[in-house]
Structures are given as structure tokens and as C-alpha cells.
Amino acid sequence: MAFPADYRYTREHEWIKVDGNQASIGITDYAQNSLGDIVFVELPKVGDELTAGKTFGTVESVKAVSELYAPASGKVVAVNENLATAPERINSDAHGAWMIKIALSNTGEVNKLLSSADYEKYVKEEGGH
Amino acid sequence: MVDFGGWDMPVEYSGLIAEHMAVRTSVGVFDVSHMGDILIRGPQALDAVQHISMNDAAKLQIGQAHYSALLYPQGTFVDDVIVHKLGENDYLLVINAGTREKDVNWVQSNVREFRCHANDLSDYYTQLAIQGPHAVDVLRKLTNVDLTPIKNYWFTYGTVCGIPNTMIARTGYTGEDGFEIYIPADEATSTRVWYEVLRAGEEFGIVPCGLGARNTLRLESKMALYGHEISDSINVWEADLGRFCKMDKPEFIGRAALEEAQAKPEGLKRILVGLEMIERGIGRDGYKLFSESGEEIGYITSGSPAPFLKKNIALAYVPPAYSQIGTTVLVEVRNQRVKAQVVPTPFYKRPRNK
């Protein structure tokens, strides 16, 4: 699995890609693979405030429900509406299928997240039991 | 891999939806070796089976099987079982993995008064389920048995993958046509047969199927799962399995309580119904149900997206007043209440001649 080097990652398997003081958020390829066929996503609305580490939505596969955790704090500025009708895009392109974009309230928060190398090491350990 | 009644089993192989669709439209194969097998043998085997199970085993012919259940005296479930009549004094009960020890103990202690033996043969068999409209075409390539005359819920014996005297049953847990074969449990044989089935099924696009697809397939077909639709606190009438419970046969464990429950003027407290979500949301196992006026009325026993029907469906217990087709109920999905409707079941019924 290749995790883009310019993204940062959480231990709950979200990714965040920073662009200036805005950032896109999604779930990793490892996450989509362990969830299986994704059939439903529940996302916040534009204007909602996210707090780093708190849940901001859910993603459901046929077999399970998973909470989504905010990698960083900020206000939602865009929601990927395509995922409401085509949630399977998360399976086919997890690192391209962004869920929401936020205006970061503290760009420093992102630096505390895992780098792609650290995340890759982390999932190897998690998957290797 | 997940631990399932002590078995290390895959939830999915290539993907749950693809596996589910393969069974509905072509063919899939399941390793269901976790299922347990109890053999009841002896001159009073039939009396013993009649005593411990709710369906009328006297109606079975040799080579025939039926759905039944082992009940507690209060009319609730020890487990559901498939009873196979192997011979005049020989019955095979196929039981669930998670309840195996309990079932074996229950059967052995309750057949003691009859002249028969009840033996746990679970470890001797690898059970493979080949399911789907092309299951017959796949198995035909691997056996000398003419499969055409085997009717649904009948079985026979023949050579499969070179193994003589293999039990071949036209049974399954998917709501689709298919077969279950019982082969020796040694690893070399099991592995060989598994791959021979996959190879024979290649031309039909066979896929190995995991527990996930097994669950969604049985849910679409409204087949009960122990610990969900049936349990030691749910009785036969509530579970809507009365058609498999023969009150006109001689005595059986649970009968008196069921008769009493039937005679009660206030009737049933709850009954199993099928639900279809009509608003956005997926009702899942354990989610609570509310009436439109906000009263808590029941819960979902099994709920999931239905891959073939492309709807979100559920089985649920509700008071009879809410069991009419078309009744709207609210499912509590996390912090919201989402509308669902009582619908006819089974949700899926296979087309005839498919």
C-alpha cells in the first residue's frame, strides 16, 4: 500500500492533506480495505465546527459502522456530495475521495499527526497480529 | 479472520457484495465446517428425535431432511437444526457452531430414556456449501450422482471428487438452490476438495464466500440466526416459526408451554417482522425501535444493507399491534430516528426454474 507522502495520518486511519490554511480529509486505503464495501457515509454540514480527535461522521460498510475522527480542528467549508450517491468511490480511490474540507483553526495541530512512513509502520504492526 | 465459535473464519474473501451477488446470480462456495453434527442411532432413535425437536420427524422419509428446533420446556430455543433421516434408526442433526457444546449436552441428556445413542460427529466432517443457480452445474462435474432428481431438502450419497459414499444434500442457508457436501475432515482431503470445487466452478465465475455474505444472504431470505432471531428467551410463536412446530404430533419438549402461550387471551407480546428503511440510514443488530408517537416498541435482531435487493433491511421484534404490513416505525440510528416500514417477508424469494 502506498500512502501519499504529502498527507498526514491519524491512528484512527483518517488522512489529511493541507493546502494553505485549508485541508481535505478522508480515510486511508488501509481503512477502506478493512471496512470492505462502503455503502453509506454520514458527513457534517458546511459551517459545522470540528474538534481534533472528536467524531465528525460515520462510514458504513455492509458489515460494520465506523466513526470518523477529526485529524484537526476547524470549520467545514466543503462536503463531497458525490459520496452520498457513490460511497464506493472510497473503496476505489481512498486517497483521492476526500470527504470534507475544513478551514484549519490551528495549522500546528497537523504536525503532531503521523507521517506517511510512520503510518505505514503503524498499520503493518496493526495488521500483523 | 474472526473467531466464530472457536473457528478462525474469514468474514470475506474477495468482497462481501461480490460474494453475495455471485450466489444470487451464479455460484459461490462456503466452508461451513464449523457446523456441528449429532448422530442419533438406535431402535428408538425416532422417538428420541420426536421428543427433542419440534417438527414431525415421523413424516421424514429416508433421504429427506427438514428444518426443526430443539426447545427448552418453556418453548424457547436451545438451537435450530436440520434433521436428516439417514435410515430407519439413524438421524443426523446439523447444529450451529456457537451452540455445539450446549446442544450436544442437551441432546445427550434428553435422549437417555430412549434406546439410542447420540454422538457428536462434528469433528469428523468438513462441510462445504455450494450455493447459487449454477451450484448444480459445478457439482455435476465432480460427482457420478445424478443430481437432477434430488429435491430441495433431500440428500443422497455418491462419489464426490473421488471420495466414495459422500453425503450430498440439497440444502443451504442462502435462499438459493445449492448443495452441502460432507467430506472427511482431514486437512489434505478438505483442501483438495475445496480447490477442486473452485476449479470446477471457474467457468461459472465461482467465488469463495465468507461469513459476511452468509449473513446477508440468509437475512434477505429471512432465515433465523441463533442469538439474533431465536434464543433461549424467544419462543416459537414470537419467532414466527410455527409452521415448523407440529402441535399435532406426540409430546415434545416445549410443547406444553407453547400450548399454554397459544391459549392466552392477550396473545403474543412481540412478533418477528421484516423492516425496510424508507429514510436514509441503516438499521443494524440491536438498534431500538420507536413508534411514531415516540414510545419504545422493540429492537432489530439483524439489520444490514441487502446487496441483491439494494435496500436496507432488518428483522425486528415488535408488539403485534405494529406488525401489520405498511406500518411505519422509527429506528434509532445513533442520535436520529429514521423511518422504516413493515414489509412482507422473506425479503427475497428465488425465482422458480432458476
Coordinates of C-alpha atoms in Angstrom, one line a residue:
Chain A
M1 CA 0.0 0.0 0.0
A2 CA 1.3 3.5 -0.9
F3 CA 0.4 6.4 1.4
P4 CA 1.0 9.8 -0.2
A5 CA 4.0 11.5 1.4
D6 CA 2.3 14.9 1.4
Y7 CA -0.6 13.7 3.6
R8 CA -0.6 13.3 7.4
Y9 CA -2.4 10.4 9.1
T10 CA -4.3 9.5 12.4
R11 CA -4.1 6.3 14.3
E12 CA -7.9 6.0 13.6
H13 CA -7.0 5.8 9.8
E14 CA -8.0 9.2 8.6
W15 CA -5.8 11.2 6.3
I16 CA -5.5 15.0 6.0
K17 CA -4.0 17.0 3.2
V18 CA -3.1 20.6 3.9
D19 CA -3.3 23.3 1.3
G20 CA -2.5 26.7 2.9
N21 CA -4.9 27.1 5.8
Q22 CA -7.4 24.7 4.3
A23 CA -7.3 20.9 4.4
S24 CA -9.0 17.9 2.8
I25 CA -9.9 14.9 5.0
G26 CA -10.6 11.3 4.1
I27 CA -10.0 7.7 5.2
T28 CA -6.9 5.7 4.2
D29 CA -6.7 2.8 1.8
Y30 CA -5.9 0.6 4.7
A31 CA -9.2 1.7 6.3
Q32 CA -11.4 1.1 3.3
N33 CA -9.8 -2.3 2.8
S34 CA -10.5 -3.4 6.3
L35 CA -14.1 -2.0 6.2
G36 CA -15.0 -3.7 2.9
D37 CA -17.7 -2.5 0.6
I38 CA -18.7 1.0 1.7
V39 CA -22.4 1.8 1.3
F40 CA -23.1 4.9 3.4
V41 CA -21.3 8.0 4.7
E42 CA -22.7 10.5 7.1
L43 CA -20.8 13.8 7.0
P44 CA -21.2 17.2 8.7
K45 CA -22.6 20.3 7.1
V46 CA -20.7 23.3 5.7
G47 CA -20.2 25.6 8.7
D48 CA -20.0 22.9 11.3
E49 CA -17.0 23.1 13.7
L50 CA -14.7 20.1 14.1
T51 CA -12.5 19.4 17.1
A52 CA -9.4 17.4 16.7
G53 CA -9.8 13.9 17.9
K54 CA -13.6 14.1 18.1
T55 CA -16.0 12.3 15.8
F56 CA -17.3 14.2 12.8
G57 CA -19.3 11.5 11.0
T58 CA -19.6 7.8 10.2
V59 CA -18.8 5.5 7.4
E60 CA -20.7 2.2 6.9
S61 CA -19.8 -0.9 5.0
V62 CA -22.2 -3.7 4.5
K63 CA -20.8 -5.4 7.6
A64 CA -20.0 -2.5 10.0
V65 CA -20.3 1.1 11.2
S66 CA -17.1 3.1 11.9
E67 CA -16.8 6.6 13.4
L68 CA -14.8 9.2 11.7
Y69 CA -12.4 11.2 13.9
A70 CA -11.2 14.7 13.0
P71 CA -7.5 14.9 12.4
A72 CA -7.5 18.6 13.1
S73 CA -9.9 21.4 14.4
G74 CA -11.6 23.8 12.0
K75 CA -14.8 24.8 10.3
V76 CA -16.2 22.7 7.4
V77 CA -16.0 24.7 4.2
A78 CA -17.0 21.9 1.7
V79 CA -18.6 18.5 1.7
N80 CA -18.0 15.9 -1.0
E81 CA -21.7 15.4 -2.0
N82 CA -20.7 12.8 -4.6
L83 CA -20.1 10.3 -1.8
A84 CA -23.8 10.3 -0.8
T85 CA -24.7 8.6 -4.1
A86 CA -21.4 6.9 -4.8
P87 CA -19.8 5.9 -1.5
E88 CA -18.0 3.1 -3.3
R89 CA -15.6 5.7 -4.6
I90 CA -13.9 5.5 -1.2
N91 CA -13.1 1.8 -1.9
S92 CA -11.8 2.5 -5.4
D93 CA -9.7 5.6 -4.6
A94 CA -9.5 6.2 -0.8
H95 CA -6.7 8.8 -1.0
G96 CA -8.5 10.7 -3.8
A97 CA -12.0 10.5 -2.3
W98 CA -12.0 13.5 0.1
M99 CA -14.9 13.7 2.4
I100 CA -14.8 17.2 3.7
K101 CA -12.6 20.3 3.5
I102 CA -12.0 22.4 6.6
A103 CA -10.5 25.8 7.3
L104 CA -7.9 24.9 9.9
S105 CA -8.1 26.7 13.2
N106 CA -4.6 25.8 14.2
T107 CA -2.2 24.6 11.4
G108 CA 0.2 23.4 14.1
E109 CA -2.1 20.5 15.0
V110 CA -1.3 18.8 11.8
N111 CA 2.3 18.5 12.6
K112 CA 1.5 16.2 15.5
L113 CA -0.1 13.6 13.2
L114 CA 1.7 10.6 11.7
S115 CA 3.9 11.0 8.6
S116 CA 3.3 8.5 5.7
A117 CA 6.3 6.5 6.8
D118 CA 5.1 6.3 10.4
Y119 CA 1.6 5.5 9.4
E120 CA 2.8 2.7 7.1
K121 CA 4.8 1.3 10.0
Y122 CA 1.8 1.6 12.3
V123 CA -0.6 -0.3 10.0
K124 CA 2.0 -3.0 9.4
E125 CA 2.1 -3.6 13.2
E126 CA -1.7 -3.4 13.5
G127 CA -2.3 -5.8 10.6
G128 CA 0.4 -8.2 11.5
H129 CA -1.1 -9.8 14.6
Chain B
M1 CA -10.3 -13.6 10.2
V2 CA -12.6 -13.6 13.1
D3 CA -13.1 -16.1 15.9
F4 CA -16.5 -17.7 15.3
G5 CA -17.5 -20.3 17.9
G6 CA -13.8 -21.2 18.2
W7 CA -13.2 -21.3 14.5
D8 CA -10.9 -19.0 12.7
M9 CA -13.0 -17.8 9.8
P10 CA -12.9 -15.1 7.1
V11 CA -15.7 -12.5 7.1
E12 CA -15.0 -12.1 3.4
Y13 CA -12.6 -13.2 0.7
S14 CA -12.9 -11.0 -2.4
G15 CA -15.6 -8.7 -1.0
L16 CA -18.9 -9.2 0.6
I17 CA -21.1 -7.7 -2.1
A18 CA -19.3 -9.6 -4.9
E19 CA -19.7 -12.8 -2.9
H20 CA -23.3 -12.2 -2.2
M21 CA -24.1 -11.4 -5.9
A22 CA -22.2 -14.5 -7.1
V23 CA -24.5 -16.7 -5.1
R24 CA -27.7 -14.9 -6.3
T25 CA -26.7 -14.9 -9.9
S26 CA -24.3 -17.8 -10.4
V27 CA -22.4 -19.7 -7.7
G28 CA -20.4 -19.4 -4.5
V29 CA -18.8 -21.9 -2.1
F30 CA -18.7 -21.7 1.7
D31 CA -16.6 -23.6 4.1
V32 CA -19.2 -24.4 6.8
S33 CA -17.2 -27.0 8.7
H34 CA -18.0 -25.1 11.8
M35 CA -21.5 -26.5 11.7
G36 CA -21.9 -29.4 14.2
D37 CA -23.3 -32.8 13.6
I38 CA -25.0 -35.1 16.1
L39 CA -25.9 -38.6 15.1
I40 CA -28.8 -40.3 16.9
R41 CA -28.8 -44.0 16.3
G42 CA -30.8 -46.9 17.8
P43 CA -34.1 -48.7 17.8
Q44 CA -35.8 -45.7 19.5
A45 CA -34.0 -43.0 17.5
L46 CA -37.2 -41.7 16.0
D47 CA -38.9 -41.5 19.4
A48 CA -35.8 -39.6 20.7
V49 CA -35.8 -37.2 17.8
Q50 CA -39.6 -36.6 18.2
H51 CA -39.1 -35.9 21.9
I52 CA -36.3 -33.3 21.5
S53 CA -37.4 -31.5 18.3
M54 CA -40.5 -29.6 17.3
N55 CA -41.0 -30.7 13.7
D56 CA -42.6 -34.1 13.0
A57 CA -39.7 -36.4 12.1
A58 CA -42.1 -39.3 11.6
K59 CA -43.0 -37.6 8.3
L60 CA -39.4 -37.8 7.0
Q61 CA -38.5 -40.5 4.5
I62 CA -35.0 -42.0 4.3
G63 CA -33.0 -39.4 2.3
Q64 CA -35.1 -36.5 3.4
A65 CA -34.3 -33.6 5.8
H66 CA -36.3 -30.8 7.4
Y67 CA -35.9 -27.6 9.4
S68 CA -36.6 -28.1 13.1
A69 CA -35.5 -26.8 16.5
L70 CA -34.5 -28.1 19.9
L71 CA -36.6 -26.3 22.6
Y72 CA -36.5 -25.7 26.3
P73 CA -39.5 -26.7 28.3
Q74 CA -40.6 -23.1 28.2
G75 CA -40.9 -23.2 24.4
T76 CA -37.8 -21.2 23.7
F77 CA -34.8 -22.2 21.6
V78 CA -31.8 -24.4 22.5
D79 CA -30.9 -24.1 18.8
D80 CA -32.4 -24.6 15.4
V81 CA -31.4 -27.7 13.5
I82 CA -31.7 -29.6 10.2
V83 CA -32.8 -33.2 10.9
H84 CA -31.7 -35.7 8.2
K85 CA -33.2 -39.2 8.2
L86 CA -30.3 -41.4 7.2
G87 CA -32.0 -44.7 7.9
E88 CA -34.9 -46.3 9.9
N89 CA -32.9 -45.9 13.1
D90 CA -30.5 -43.2 12.1
Y91 CA -31.0 -39.4 12.3
L92 CA -28.4 -36.7 11.7
L93 CA -28.9 -33.3 13.3
V94 CA -26.9 -30.5 11.9
I95 CA -26.5 -27.8 14.5
N96 CA -24.8 -24.4 14.9
A97 CA -21.1 -23.9 15.9
G98 CA -21.6 -21.4 18.7
T99 CA -24.1 -23.7 20.5
R100 CA -22.4 -27.0 19.8
E101 CA -21.4 -28.0 23.3
K102 CA -24.7 -26.9 24.8
D103 CA -26.6 -28.8 22.0
V104 CA -24.7 -32.0 22.5
N105 CA -25.2 -31.9 26.2
W106 CA -28.9 -31.1 25.8
V107 CA -29.4 -33.9 23.3
Q108 CA -27.5 -36.5 25.2
S109 CA -29.2 -35.8 28.5
N110 CA -32.7 -35.8 26.9
V111 CA -32.4 -38.9 24.8
R112 CA -31.2 -41.0 27.8
E113 CA -34.6 -42.6 28.4
F114 CA -34.7 -43.9 24.8
R115 CA -32.8 -46.9 23.4
C116 CA -30.4 -44.9 21.2
H117 CA -27.0 -43.2 21.3
A118 CA -26.3 -39.6 20.5
N119 CA -22.8 -39.0 19.2
D120 CA -21.1 -35.7 18.4
L121 CA -19.6 -36.3 14.9
S122 CA -18.8 -32.6 14.3
D123 CA -15.0 -33.2 14.1
Y124 CA -15.3 -35.9 11.5
Y125 CA -16.7 -33.8 8.7
T126 CA -15.7 -30.9 6.6
Q127 CA -18.9 -29.4 5.3
L128 CA -18.9 -27.3 2.1
A129 CA -21.9 -25.4 0.8
I130 CA -22.0 -24.8 -3.0
Q131 CA -24.8 -22.3 -3.5
G132 CA -26.4 -20.5 -6.3
P133 CA -28.3 -21.2 -9.6
H134 CA -25.1 -22.8 -11.1
A135 CA -24.3 -24.9 -8.0
V136 CA -25.8 -27.9 -9.7
D137 CA -23.6 -27.4 -12.8
V138 CA -20.5 -27.2 -10.7
L139 CA -21.2 -30.2 -8.5
R140 CA -22.2 -32.2 -11.6
K141 CA -18.7 -32.0 -12.8
L142 CA -17.3 -33.5 -9.6
T143 CA -19.7 -36.5 -9.0
N144 CA -21.1 -39.6 -10.6
V145 CA -24.5 -38.9 -8.9
D146 CA -27.4 -37.7 -11.0
L147 CA -28.3 -34.5 -9.1
T148 CA -31.4 -33.6 -11.0
P149 CA -33.8 -35.9 -9.1
I150 CA -32.6 -34.6 -5.7
K151 CA -35.3 -32.3 -4.5
N152 CA -34.9 -29.4 -2.1
Y153 CA -34.2 -30.7 1.4
W154 CA -33.4 -34.2 0.2
F155 CA -30.0 -35.9 0.1
T156 CA -28.2 -38.9 -1.3
Y157 CA -24.7 -40.5 -1.3
G158 CA -22.2 -40.8 -4.0
T159 CA -18.6 -40.2 -5.1
V160 CA -17.5 -36.6 -5.0
C161 CA -14.0 -35.6 -6.0
G162 CA -13.1 -39.3 -5.9
I163 CA -14.4 -39.8 -2.3
P164 CA -16.9 -42.6 -2.3
N165 CA -20.1 -42.5 -0.1
T166 CA -20.1 -38.8 0.3
M167 CA -23.3 -37.2 1.6
I168 CA -24.8 -34.7 -0.8
A169 CA -27.7 -32.7 0.5
R170 CA -29.8 -30.1 -1.5
T171 CA -29.8 -27.7 1.5
G172 CA -28.2 -24.4 2.4
Y173 CA -28.6 -21.1 4.2
T174 CA -28.8 -18.7 1.3
G175 CA -32.3 -18.9 0.0
E176 CA -30.8 -20.1 -3.3
D177 CA -30.6 -23.5 -4.9
G178 CA -27.5 -25.4 -3.8
F179 CA -25.8 -28.4 -2.1
E180 CA -24.0 -29.1 1.0
I181 CA -21.4 -31.9 0.9
Y182 CA -19.9 -33.7 3.9
I183 CA -16.4 -34.9 3.4
P184 CA -13.7 -36.3 5.7
A185 CA -12.3 -33.6 7.9
D186 CA -8.6 -34.3 7.4
E187 CA -6.8 -31.3 6.1
A188 CA -5.3 -32.8 2.9
T189 CA -8.7 -34.0 1.7
S190 CA -10.5 -30.8 2.7
T191 CA -8.0 -28.6 0.9
R192 CA -8.1 -30.8 -2.2
V193 CA -11.9 -30.8 -2.4
W194 CA -12.1 -27.0 -1.8
Y195 CA -9.7 -26.3 -4.7
E196 CA -11.4 -28.8 -7.0
V197 CA -14.7 -27.1 -6.4
L198 CA -13.2 -23.7 -7.1
R199 CA -11.6 -25.1 -10.3
A200 CA -14.8 -26.8 -11.5
G201 CA -16.7 -23.5 -10.8
E202 CA -14.3 -21.3 -12.7
E203 CA -16.3 -21.3 -15.9
F204 CA -19.3 -20.0 -13.9
G205 CA -17.3 -17.4 -12.0
I206 CA -17.4 -19.2 -8.7
V207 CA -16.1 -17.3 -5.7
P208 CA -15.3 -18.4 -2.1
C209 CA -17.7 -16.8 0.3
G210 CA -17.2 -15.8 3.9
L211 CA -19.4 -15.3 7.0
G212 CA -20.4 -11.8 5.9
A213 CA -22.1 -12.9 2.7
R214 CA -23.6 -15.9 4.5
N215 CA -25.2 -13.5 6.9
T216 CA -26.6 -11.1 4.3
L217 CA -27.9 -14.0 2.1
R218 CA -29.7 -15.6 5.0
L219 CA -31.1 -12.3 6.1
E220 CA -32.6 -11.5 2.6
S221 CA -34.2 -14.9 2.8
K222 CA -35.4 -14.4 6.4
M223 CA -33.6 -17.4 7.8
A224 CA -33.2 -17.3 11.5
L225 CA -29.8 -17.0 13.2
Y226 CA -29.3 -18.2 16.8
G227 CA -28.6 -15.3 19.2
H228 CA -30.5 -13.0 16.9
E229 CA -34.0 -14.0 15.8
I230 CA -34.0 -17.1 18.1
S231 CA -32.6 -17.6 21.6
D232 CA -33.3 -19.1 25.0
S233 CA -35.6 -16.2 25.7
I234 CA -37.6 -16.1 22.5
N235 CA -40.4 -18.7 21.8
V236 CA -41.5 -20.4 18.6
W237 CA -44.6 -18.2 18.2
E238 CA -42.7 -15.0 18.6
A239 CA -40.1 -16.1 16.1
D240 CA -42.8 -16.8 13.6
L241 CA -41.6 -20.4 13.1
G242 CA -44.9 -22.1 13.9
R243 CA -45.1 -23.8 10.6
F244 CA -42.1 -26.0 11.6
C245 CA -43.7 -26.7 15.0
K246 CA -46.1 -29.7 14.8
M247 CA -48.5 -29.4 17.7
D248 CA -50.4 -32.4 16.4
K249 CA -47.5 -34.8 16.8
P250 CA -46.9 -36.7 20.1
E251 CA -45.3 -34.9 23.1
F252 CA -42.1 -33.0 22.7
I253 CA -40.1 -30.7 25.0
G254 CA -41.6 -27.3 25.0
R255 CA -45.0 -28.3 23.7
A256 CA -46.9 -27.7 26.9
A257 CA -45.6 -24.2 27.3
L258 CA -46.3 -23.4 23.7
E259 CA -49.9 -24.7 24.0
E260 CA -50.4 -22.5 27.1
A261 CA -48.9 -19.5 25.3
Q262 CA -51.2 -20.1 22.4
A263 CA -54.3 -20.2 24.6
K264 CA -53.6 -16.9 26.4
P265 CA -56.2 -14.3 25.6
E266 CA -53.8 -11.4 25.4
G267 CA -51.8 -13.3 22.8
L268 CA -48.3 -12.6 21.8
K269 CA -46.2 -9.9 23.4
R270 CA -44.0 -9.5 20.3
I271 CA -43.5 -11.0 16.9
L272 CA -40.7 -11.1 14.3
V273 CA -41.3 -8.8 11.3
G274 CA -39.4 -7.6 8.3
L275 CA -38.5 -3.9 8.0
E276 CA -37.3 -1.9 5.1
M277 CA -35.7 1.5 5.8
I278 CA -37.6 4.2 4.0
E279 CA -35.4 7.1 5.1
R280 CA -31.6 7.4 4.7
G281 CA -29.9 5.2 7.3
I282 CA -29.1 1.5 8.1
G283 CA -30.8 -0.3 10.9
R284 CA -28.4 -2.8 12.5
D285 CA -28.4 -5.5 15.1
G286 CA -29.6 -4.3 18.5
Y287 CA -30.9 -0.9 17.3
K288 CA -34.0 0.3 19.2
L289 CA -37.4 0.8 17.6
F290 CA -39.9 3.5 18.4
S291 CA -43.5 4.2 17.4
E292 CA -44.3 7.5 15.6
S293 CA -45.6 8.8 18.9
G294 CA -42.2 8.2 20.5
E295 CA -42.8 5.0 22.5
E296 CA -40.1 2.4 22.6
I297 CA -41.6 -0.7 21.0
G298 CA -38.9 -3.2 20.1
Y299 CA -35.5 -3.8 18.6
I300 CA -33.7 -5.1 15.5
T301 CA -32.4 -8.6 15.6
S302 CA -30.5 -8.5 12.3
G303 CA -30.1 -5.5 10.0
S304 CA -27.9 -4.7 7.0
P305 CA -27.8 -3.4 3.5
A306 CA -29.2 -6.1 1.3
P307 CA -26.7 -6.4 -1.6
F308 CA -29.0 -8.1 -4.1
L309 CA -32.2 -6.1 -3.2
K310 CA -30.2 -2.9 -2.9
K311 CA -32.3 -1.9 0.1
N312 CA -31.6 -1.5 3.8
I313 CA -33.5 -4.3 5.5
A314 CA -33.9 -5.7 9.0
L315 CA -35.6 -8.3 11.1
A316 CA -37.1 -7.0 14.3
Y317 CA -39.3 -7.8 17.3
V318 CA -42.4 -5.5 17.7
P319 CA -45.7 -5.9 19.5
P320 CA -48.4 -7.4 17.2
A321 CA -50.1 -4.0 17.0
Y322 CA -47.1 -2.8 15.0
S323 CA -46.8 -5.9 12.8
Q324 CA -49.2 -5.0 10.0
I325 CA -47.6 -4.7 6.6
G326 CA -47.2 -1.0 5.9
T327 CA -46.8 0.1 9.5
T328 CA -44.3 2.9 9.9
V329 CA -41.8 2.5 12.8
L330 CA -38.7 4.6 13.7
V331 CA -35.3 3.1 14.0
E332 CA -32.8 4.8 16.4
V333 CA -29.7 5.2 14.3
R334 CA -27.1 6.8 16.6
N335 CA -28.7 10.1 17.5
Q336 CA -31.5 10.2 15.0
R337 CA -34.8 8.3 14.5
V338 CA -35.1 7.1 10.9
K339 CA -38.3 5.9 9.3
A340 CA -38.8 2.2 8.4
Q341 CA -41.8 0.3 7.2
V342 CA -43.0 -3.3 8.0
V343 CA -42.8 -5.3 4.7
P344 CA -43.7 -8.8 3.7
T345 CA -41.0 -11.5 4.2
P346 CA -39.0 -13.2 3.0
F347 CA -37.4 -10.1 1.5
Y348 CA -36.0 -12.2 -1.3
K349 CA -37.5 -15.3 -2.8
R350 CA -35.7 -17.1 -5.6
P351 CA -37.5 -17.2 -8.9
R352 CA -38.8 -20.6 -9.9
N353 CA -36.9 -22.6 -12.6
K354 CA -33.8 -20.6 -11.9

